[in-house]
């Protein structure tokens, strides 16, 4: 929800820029890829920071775990994959909204 809000706000703020790009000939699919790529880059940065912090926290939390490996790579890969899939899904609605920007209206504003 937070990532969706941030990406939706970025699309709203850059409406004029998107309109100019579309007026200059950028395809609708490229605008959508740009928005999704931006959100995935933001999510990847968050995943990198979170993975680093979680690896550091495993030493502290290891005493609370019973018969569980705190550095289980399968769990880390599944968690990272899930977060990136959710980030991609959260960016689809703002990407569609960005692709529907009318260049003439955006340039008038």
Short mmCIF file of C-alpha atoms in Angstrom, two decimals:
data_model
loop_
_atom_site.label_atom_id
_atom_site.label_comp_id
_atom_site.label_asym_id
_atom_site.label_seq_id
_atom_site.Cartn_x
_atom_site.Cartn_y
_atom_site.Cartn_z
CA UNK A 1 0.00 0.00 0.00
CA UNK A 2 2.85 2.36 0.82
CA UNK A 3 4.67 1.68 -2.42
CA UNK A 4 1.44 2.12 -4.37
CA UNK A 5 0.92 5.50 -2.71
CA UNK A 6 4.44 6.66 -3.46
CA UNK A 7 4.30 5.58 -7.12
CA UNK A 8 0.82 7.06 -7.59
CA UNK A 9 2.08 10.35 -6.15
CA UNK A 10 5.13 10.33 -8.43
CA UNK A 11 2.90 9.74 -11.45
CA UNK A 12 0.59 12.58 -10.41
CA UNK A 13 3.52 14.96 -9.89
CA UNK A 14 5.13 14.04 -13.20
CA UNK A 15 1.95 14.25 -15.24
CA UNK A 16 3.29 17.18 -17.28
CA UNK A 17 6.59 15.39 -17.89
CA UNK A 18 4.76 12.26 -19.02
CA UNK A 19 2.59 14.36 -21.33
CA UNK A 20 5.67 15.98 -22.87
CA UNK A 21 7.31 12.60 -23.36
CA UNK A 22 4.19 11.26 -25.03
CA UNK A 23 3.94 14.36 -27.25
CA UNK A 24 7.53 13.76 -28.33
CA UNK A 25 6.71 10.23 -29.41
CA UNK A 26 7.35 7.93 -26.46
CA UNK A 27 5.07 4.91 -26.73
CA UNK A 28 2.46 4.09 -24.13
CA UNK A 29 4.18 0.78 -23.34
CA UNK A 30 7.45 2.58 -22.63
CA UNK A 31 5.71 4.90 -20.16
CA UNK A 32 4.25 1.87 -18.38
CA UNK A 33 7.63 0.13 -18.30
CA UNK A 34 9.23 3.31 -16.95
CA UNK A 35 6.75 3.51 -14.04
CA UNK A 36 7.01 -0.20 -13.22
CA UNK A 37 10.80 -0.05 -13.49
CA UNK A 38 10.91 2.92 -11.14
CA UNK A 39 8.85 1.09 -8.53
CA UNK A 40 10.89 -2.10 -8.87
CA UNK A 41 14.10 -0.09 -8.43
CA UNK A 42 12.65 1.45 -5.27
CA UNK A 43 11.57 -1.98 -4.04
CA UNK A 44 14.98 -3.48 -4.85
CA UNK A 45 16.69 -0.79 -2.79
CA UNK A 46 14.34 -1.53 0.10
CA UNK A 47 14.92 -5.27 -0.24
CA UNK A 48 18.70 -4.77 -0.23
CA UNK A 49 18.57 -2.64 2.91
CA UNK A 50 16.07 -4.98 4.58
CA UNK A 51 18.05 -8.10 3.71
CA UNK A 52 21.20 -6.58 5.13
CA UNK A 53 19.45 -5.59 8.34
CA UNK A 54 17.76 -8.97 8.67
CA UNK A 55 21.06 -10.78 8.22
CA UNK A 56 22.52 -8.60 10.95
CA UNK A 57 19.52 -9.24 13.21
CA UNK A 58 19.77 -13.02 12.91
CA UNK A 59 22.57 -13.11 15.44
CA UNK A 60 20.36 -11.37 17.97
CA UNK A 61 17.26 -13.45 17.20
CA UNK A 62 19.10 -16.78 16.98
CA UNK A 63 18.66 -17.39 20.70
CA UNK A 64 14.85 -17.16 20.31
CA UNK A 65 14.65 -19.73 17.50
CA UNK A 66 14.30 -23.44 18.22
CA UNK A 67 15.34 -25.97 15.56
CA UNK A 68 15.24 -23.30 12.87
CA UNK A 69 18.19 -22.10 10.82
CA UNK A 70 18.17 -18.28 10.97
CA UNK A 71 20.11 -18.03 7.69
CA UNK A 72 17.83 -20.27 5.63
CA UNK A 73 18.44 -19.19 2.01
CA UNK A 74 15.12 -20.60 0.79
CA UNK A 75 13.20 -18.36 3.17
CA UNK A 76 15.23 -15.32 2.11
CA UNK A 77 14.69 -16.01 -1.61
CA UNK A 78 10.95 -16.59 -1.14
CA UNK A 79 10.58 -13.41 0.92
CA UNK A 80 12.54 -11.30 -1.57
CA UNK A 81 10.64 -12.76 -4.52
CA UNK A 82 7.29 -12.15 -2.85
CA UNK A 83 8.17 -8.55 -2.05
CA UNK A 84 9.28 -7.86 -5.62
CA UNK A 85 6.14 -9.48 -7.08
CA UNK A 86 3.93 -7.41 -4.78
CA UNK A 87 5.87 -4.25 -5.71
CA UNK A 88 5.35 -5.00 -9.39
CA UNK A 89 1.65 -5.58 -8.84
CA UNK A 90 1.34 -2.38 -6.82
CA UNK A 91 2.83 -0.38 -9.67
CA UNK A 92 0.46 -1.66 -12.36
CA UNK A 93 -2.41 0.74 -11.56
CA UNK A 94 -0.20 3.87 -11.51
CA UNK A 95 1.48 2.66 -14.71
CA UNK A 96 -1.90 2.34 -16.43
CA UNK A 97 -2.87 5.78 -15.17
CA UNK A 98 0.39 7.22 -16.51
CA UNK A 99 -0.18 5.57 -19.87
CA UNK A 100 -3.62 7.21 -20.14
CA UNK A 101 -2.30 10.76 -19.71
CA UNK A 102 -3.53 12.95 -22.54
CA UNK A 103 -0.52 14.89 -23.87
CA UNK A 104 -2.61 17.91 -24.84
CA UNK A 105 -4.23 18.23 -21.41
CA UNK A 106 -0.90 17.72 -19.64
CA UNK A 107 0.73 20.43 -21.74
CA UNK A 108 -2.13 22.86 -21.08
CA UNK A 109 -1.69 22.52 -17.33
#
